[in-house]
Tab-separated table of C-alpha atoms in Angstrom:
chain	number	residue	atom	x	y	z
A	1	MET	CA	102.067	83.685	113.642
A	2	ALA	CA	100.322	84.440	116.680
A	3	GLY	CA	99.108	88.079	116.887
A	4	THR	CA	99.989	89.258	113.318
A	5	GLN	CA	96.951	88.638	111.645
A	6	LEU	CA	96.179	91.980	109.544
A	7	THR	CA	93.108	93.760	109.045
A	8	GLY	CA	91.611	95.306	106.311
A	9	GLN	CA	89.287	98.012	108.439
A	10	PRO	CA	90.282	101.418	107.773
A	11	ALA	CA	92.719	102.919	110.210
A	12	ASP	CA	89.813	106.094	111.082
A	13	GLY	CA	87.093	103.407	111.589
A	14	SER	CA	84.843	104.701	108.504
A	15	ASP	CA	82.717	102.549	106.458
A	16	ALA	CA	84.174	103.697	103.209
A	17	ALA	CA	83.790	101.174	100.554
A	18	GLU	CA	87.242	101.920	99.082
A	19	GLY	CA	88.911	101.219	102.398
A	20	ARG	CA	86.821	98.671	104.262
A	21	ASN	CA	88.636	95.580	102.553
A	22	ARG	CA	91.935	96.788	102.022
A	23	THR	CA	94.897	97.125	104.731
A	24	PRO	CA	95.854	100.874	106.048
A	25	VAL	CA	99.325	101.291	105.459
A	26	ALA	CA	101.546	104.256	106.557
A	27	VAL	CA	104.760	105.320	104.743
A	28	LEU	CA	107.627	106.486	106.330
A	29	GLY	CA	109.855	109.012	104.454
A	30	ALA	CA	107.143	109.387	102.008
A	31	THR	CA	108.343	112.656	100.204
A	32	GLY	CA	111.700	110.908	99.198
A	33	LEU	CA	112.040	109.204	95.885
A	34	VAL	CA	111.608	105.494	97.358
A	35	GLY	CA	108.883	106.964	99.296
A	36	GLN	CA	107.490	108.199	96.396
A	37	ARG	CA	107.636	105.054	94.642
A	38	LEU	CA	105.831	103.528	97.360
A	39	VAL	CA	103.081	106.181	97.385
A	40	ARG	CA	102.606	105.509	93.387
A	41	MET	CA	102.607	101.371	93.924
A	42	LEU	CA	99.789	101.699	96.551
A	43	GLU	CA	97.398	103.804	94.319
A	44	GLY	CA	94.536	101.478	93.539
A	45	HIS	CA	96.111	98.414	95.185
A	46	ARG	CA	94.072	95.257	95.674
A	47	PHE	CA	95.441	94.609	99.117
A	48	PHE	CA	96.419	97.891	100.941
A	49	ARG	CA	95.428	101.516	100.848
A	50	LEU	CA	97.787	104.474	101.599
A	51	ALA	CA	96.227	105.922	105.038
A	52	GLU	CA	99.180	108.048	106.521
A	53	VAL	CA	102.476	109.573	105.264
A	54	VAL	CA	105.578	110.507	107.283
A	55	GLY	CA	108.129	113.225	106.452
A	56	SER	CA	110.526	115.258	107.929
A	57	GLU	CA	109.623	117.776	110.539
A	58	ARG	CA	110.418	120.344	108.264
A	59	ARG	CA	107.388	119.657	106.028
A	60	ALA	CA	105.143	118.089	108.717
A	61	GLY	CA	101.546	119.459	108.687
A	62	ARG	CA	101.724	120.316	104.997
A	63	ASP	CA	99.571	118.856	102.315
A	64	TYR	CA	101.660	115.832	100.806
A	65	ALA	CA	100.861	116.230	97.423
A	66	GLU	CA	101.769	120.121	97.557
A	67	ALA	CA	104.650	119.476	100.093
A	68	THR	CA	106.364	116.518	97.916
A	69	PRO	CA	109.068	117.376	95.359
A	70	TRP	CA	107.439	114.896	92.782
A	71	ALA	CA	110.108	113.229	90.541
A	72	ILE	CA	109.063	110.235	89.184
A	73	GLY	CA	106.696	111.383	86.533
A	74	GLY	CA	102.946	112.440	86.075
A	75	ASP	CA	101.393	113.906	89.431
A	76	PRO	CA	101.064	112.775	92.794
A	77	PRO	CA	98.395	110.094	93.190
A	78	ALA	CA	94.874	111.913	93.483
A	79	ARG	CA	94.154	110.210	96.795
A	80	THR	CA	96.958	112.181	98.412
A	81	SER	CA	95.601	115.466	97.722
A	82	GLY	CA	94.501	116.791	101.388
A	83	LEU	CA	96.582	113.758	103.001
A	84	GLU	CA	98.497	115.543	105.974
A	85	LEU	CA	102.405	114.886	106.325
A	86	LEU	CA	103.010	113.615	109.805
A	87	PRO	CA	106.213	114.274	111.659
A	88	PRO	CA	108.766	111.705	112.790
A	89	GLY	CA	107.881	109.605	115.874
A	90	VAL	CA	103.989	110.406	115.550
A	91	ALA	CA	102.131	107.353	116.780
A	92	LEU	CA	100.550	105.771	113.688
A	93	ARG	CA	97.281	104.043	113.365
A	94	SER	CA	98.080	101.981	110.652
A	95	ARG	CA	99.242	98.582	111.333
A	96	VAL	CA	101.219	97.947	108.331
A	97	VAL	CA	104.131	100.323	108.160
A	98	LEU	CA	106.354	100.726	104.668
A	99	SER	CA	109.811	102.310	105.508
A	100	ALA	CA	111.961	104.333	103.113
A	101	LEU	CA	113.803	106.137	105.760
A	102	PRO	CA	117.614	106.825	105.156
A	103	SER	CA	119.644	104.341	107.363
A	104	ALA	CA	120.277	106.657	110.582
A	105	PRO	CA	116.621	107.332	111.502
A	106	ALA	CA	115.550	103.735	110.429
A	107	LYS	CA	117.712	101.745	112.869
A	108	LYS	CA	115.849	103.015	115.821
A	109	ALA	CA	112.253	103.912	114.260
A	110	GLU	CA	111.899	100.532	112.797
A	111	LEU	CA	112.561	98.543	116.069
A	112	SER	CA	110.456	100.850	117.910
A	113	LEU	CA	107.526	100.462	115.657
A	114	ALA	CA	107.802	96.825	115.482
A	115	ARG	CA	107.920	96.623	119.370
A	116	SER	CA	104.826	98.668	119.310
A	117	GLY	CA	102.866	95.885	117.525
A	118	HIS	CA	103.234	97.383	113.958
A	119	VAL	CA	104.272	94.909	110.798
A	120	VAL	CA	107.473	97.008	109.343
A	121	CYS	CA	108.584	96.360	105.647
A	122	THR	CA	111.689	98.477	105.078
A	123	ASN	CA	113.794	99.258	102.210
A	124	ALA	CA	116.439	100.821	104.697
A	125	SER	CA	119.743	98.935	104.794
A	126	VAL	CA	120.622	99.333	108.335
A	127	ASN	CA	118.556	96.283	109.789
A	128	ARG	CA	118.886	94.017	106.509
A	129	LEU	CA	121.720	91.773	108.290
A	130	ARG	CA	120.029	91.380	111.564
A	131	PRO	CA	119.909	87.492	112.300
A	132	ASP	CA	116.603	88.003	112.952
A	133	THR	CA	115.398	89.950	110.271
A	134	PRO	CA	113.914	87.891	107.241
A	135	LEU	CA	115.652	89.637	103.861
A	136	VAL	CA	113.257	88.279	101.451
A	137	ILE	CA	112.515	88.293	97.843
A	138	PRO	CA	109.429	86.425	97.515
A	139	GLU	CA	109.930	84.781	94.349
A	140	VAL	CA	113.279	83.129	95.786
A	141	ASN	CA	112.942	83.055	99.576
A	142	ALA	CA	109.484	83.396	100.499
A	143	ALA	CA	109.862	80.839	103.249
A	144	ALA	CA	112.263	82.925	104.977
A	145	ILE	CA	108.801	85.256	106.007
A	146	ALA	CA	108.231	82.595	108.823
A	147	GLY	CA	111.254	84.160	110.698
A	148	VAL	CA	109.240	86.756	111.890
A	149	ALA	CA	107.660	84.250	114.457
A	150	THR	CA	110.870	84.290	116.291
A	151	GLN	CA	111.468	87.854	116.864
A	152	PRO	CA	111.430	89.542	119.948
A	153	TRP	CA	108.379	91.525	119.378
A	154	SER	CA	105.971	88.566	117.780
A	155	GLU	CA	104.103	88.397	121.216
A	156	ALA	CA	103.209	92.098	120.712
A	157	GLY	CA	102.055	91.423	117.083
A	158	GLY	CA	105.092	93.172	115.667
A	159	ALA	CA	107.384	92.220	112.784
A	160	LEU	CA	110.268	93.358	110.815
A	161	VAL	CA	110.734	92.209	107.304
A	162	ALA	CA	113.531	93.875	105.035
A	163	ASN	CA	113.879	93.883	101.072
A	164	PRO	CA	117.436	93.887	99.780
A	165	ASN	CA	119.623	96.147	98.079
A	166	CYS	CA	118.440	96.772	94.537
A	167	VAL	CA	121.465	95.573	92.886
A	168	VAL	CA	120.805	92.493	95.065
A	169	VAL	CA	117.091	92.033	93.889
A	170	ALA	CA	118.032	91.219	90.234
A	171	LEU	CA	121.180	89.424	91.218
A	172	ALA	CA	119.796	86.870	93.438
A	173	MET	CA	116.766	86.467	91.058
A	174	ALA	CA	119.402	85.437	88.419
A	175	LEU	CA	121.552	83.361	90.172
A	176	ALA	CA	118.979	81.312	92.586
A	177	PRO	CA	118.632	78.689	89.717
A	178	ILE	CA	122.157	78.571	88.997
A	179	GLU	CA	123.056	78.094	92.715
A	180	ARG	CA	120.337	75.476	93.189
A	181	ALA	CA	121.433	73.549	90.177
A	182	PHE	CA	125.075	73.593	90.016
A	183	GLY	CA	126.383	75.387	93.131
A	184	ILE	CA	128.368	78.785	92.932
A	185	GLU	CA	131.905	78.700	94.330
A	186	SER	CA	132.601	82.314	93.929
A	187	ALA	CA	131.094	85.420	92.025
A	188	THR	CA	132.346	88.699	90.566
A	189	VAL	CA	130.117	91.258	89.928
A	190	VAL	CA	130.467	94.730	88.197
A	191	THR	CA	127.562	97.056	88.344
A	192	LEU	CA	126.297	99.720	85.983
A	193	GLN	CA	123.575	101.564	88.470
A	194	ALA	CA	121.507	104.293	87.345
A	195	LEU	CA	121.021	107.642	88.894
A	196	SER	CA	117.716	106.770	90.421
A	197	GLY	CA	119.376	104.748	92.830
A	198	ALA	CA	120.976	107.718	94.665
A	199	GLY	CA	117.892	109.115	95.575
A	200	LEU	CA	116.693	112.732	95.335
A	201	SER	CA	119.749	114.118	97.031
A	202	GLY	CA	122.310	112.079	94.675
A	203	LEU	CA	124.589	113.278	92.116
A	204	ASN	CA	123.686	116.163	90.132
A	205	ALA	CA	123.702	116.677	86.115
A	206	VAL	CA	127.208	118.328	86.222
A	207	GLU	CA	128.796	115.309	87.932
A	208	VAL	CA	127.290	112.638	85.677
A	209	ALA	CA	127.277	114.169	82.333
A	210	GLY	CA	129.149	111.972	79.844
A	211	ASN	CA	130.721	110.490	83.074
A	212	VAL	CA	131.074	107.383	85.138
A	213	VAL	CA	131.454	107.547	88.924
A	214	PRO	CA	133.591	104.337	89.842
A	215	TRP	CA	132.397	104.417	93.826
A	216	ILE	CA	129.236	104.424	95.696
A	217	ARG	CA	129.408	104.638	99.478
A	218	GLY	CA	128.629	101.622	101.398
A	219	GLU	CA	127.074	99.942	98.051
A	220	GLU	CA	130.261	97.147	97.602
A	221	ASP	CA	129.814	96.101	101.418
A	222	LYS	CA	126.137	95.200	100.977
A	223	ILE	CA	125.922	93.042	97.832
A	224	GLY	CA	127.961	90.021	98.968
A	225	PRO	CA	126.743	89.422	102.704
A	226	GLU	CA	122.688	90.340	101.515
A	227	LEU	CA	123.086	87.907	98.454
A	228	ASN	CA	124.443	84.961	100.757
A	229	LYS	CA	121.635	85.714	103.257
A	230	ILE	CA	119.343	85.310	100.565
A	231	LEU	CA	120.654	82.268	99.040
A	232	ASP	CA	121.618	80.687	102.239
A	233	THR	CA	125.027	80.402	100.884
A	234	ASP	CA	128.656	81.145	101.675
A	235	ILE	CA	129.632	82.420	97.823
A	236	ASP	CA	132.849	84.122	97.726
A	237	VAL	CA	131.804	87.589	96.118
A	238	ALA	CA	133.774	90.232	94.472
A	239	VAL	CA	132.220	93.798	93.525
A	240	ALA	CA	132.889	96.907	92.024
A	241	VAL	CA	130.321	99.350	91.535
A	242	ASN	CA	129.725	102.307	89.009
A	243	ARG	CA	127.147	105.182	88.726
A	244	VAL	CA	126.432	105.795	85.300
A	245	PRO	CA	124.444	108.746	83.412
A	246	VAL	CA	121.242	106.256	83.140
A	247	LEU	CA	117.966	107.463	84.821
A	248	ASP	CA	116.488	104.481	85.679
A	249	GLY	CA	117.569	100.723	85.353
A	250	HIS	CA	120.696	99.008	86.652
A	251	THR	CA	123.045	96.682	84.749
A	252	ALA	CA	125.160	93.923	86.280
A	253	HIS	CA	127.893	91.948	84.571
A	254	VAL	CA	128.306	88.393	86.647
A	255	PHE	CA	130.951	86.079	86.048
A	256	CYS	CA	130.703	82.775	88.200
A	257	LYS	CA	132.783	79.889	89.329
A	258	LEU	CA	130.564	76.928	89.580
A	259	ARG	CA	130.902	73.804	91.726
A	260	SER	CA	129.612	71.473	89.130
A	261	PRO	CA	130.346	73.341	85.678
A	262	PRO	CA	127.183	72.727	83.309
A	263	SER	CA	127.053	72.664	79.627
A	264	ARG	CA	125.681	75.954	78.273
A	265	LEU	CA	122.411	74.124	77.558
A	266	ASP	CA	121.847	72.841	80.847
A	267	ALA	CA	122.517	76.543	82.288
A	268	VAL	CA	120.014	77.992	80.000
A	269	ARG	CA	117.505	75.228	81.158
A	270	ALA	CA	118.146	75.951	84.646
A	271	LEU	CA	117.057	79.572	84.047
A	272	GLN	CA	114.234	78.775	81.906
A	273	ASP	CA	112.667	76.279	84.358
A	274	PHE	CA	113.140	78.406	87.202
A	275	ARG	CA	109.628	79.261	89.159
A	276	PRO	CA	108.841	81.183	91.856
A	277	SER	CA	107.546	79.814	95.225
A	278	PRO	CA	103.883	78.975	94.793
A	279	THR	CA	102.967	81.127	97.897
A	280	THR	CA	103.452	84.469	95.469
A	281	ALA	CA	100.544	83.344	92.927
A	282	ARG	CA	98.185	86.073	94.427
A	283	LEU	CA	100.881	88.776	94.356
A	284	PRO	CA	99.179	91.558	92.162
A	285	THR	CA	102.505	92.952	91.114
A	286	LEU	CA	103.955	89.271	90.072
A	287	PRO	CA	104.671	89.444	86.209
A	288	THR	CA	102.767	86.809	84.055
């Protein structure tokens, strides 16, 4: 894709050995729960280094490690000490931008960054179903990333790529080999979703203690369309979602009607024989 080659040079132009061969990255929404996960994942990453963090106007100008209500265990990475939180809308030096913004600000900010030549990888839901935005799980549909070449901002070197809803990640991974082998006509999905999915401002302990909340705003509307976009299918998907008092880890009960019903052994073999796209072989977080 013309104009989208990434550079590993530090954003500040320094020759520090630590940053010279890794691509600098900015994280939007860096103080939230997803933003914290991204910051943690960038610690010691082979390909990328954390260069800029963007937060709210209220926290802008403060030290990231001090201003962030760290909630994912341990301490903020040592590299974040002294890293200043930047305000929304600031001009970023980093070519690659990871967005953990809420949907409302993400819609405008992500498109603006892509038009300005940034490669934006977003966790926000608002741009996932745009026809020109690849919705990617590398192990399932890595080839979809080629769609960035036809995006209206590609000539400027920009790109916008989305990852799917948290439930859809696991669901698509499990159903991809079944769909490819036998075809799926319809699916009924019942989720039991952990508290981590609600973010820092989610349900409090009183609401969830010994309780199941049988509705999550907007969640049911995402799962079917995103699953079909990733698998390139028209599966009839019925969904019921529940928030449960579990800290981390979602569960889904899935019932499928297949176009060519297999034997139990054939279904098991299809799952066992599934292999991710060869293009994912170099990804450092790929399970082995």
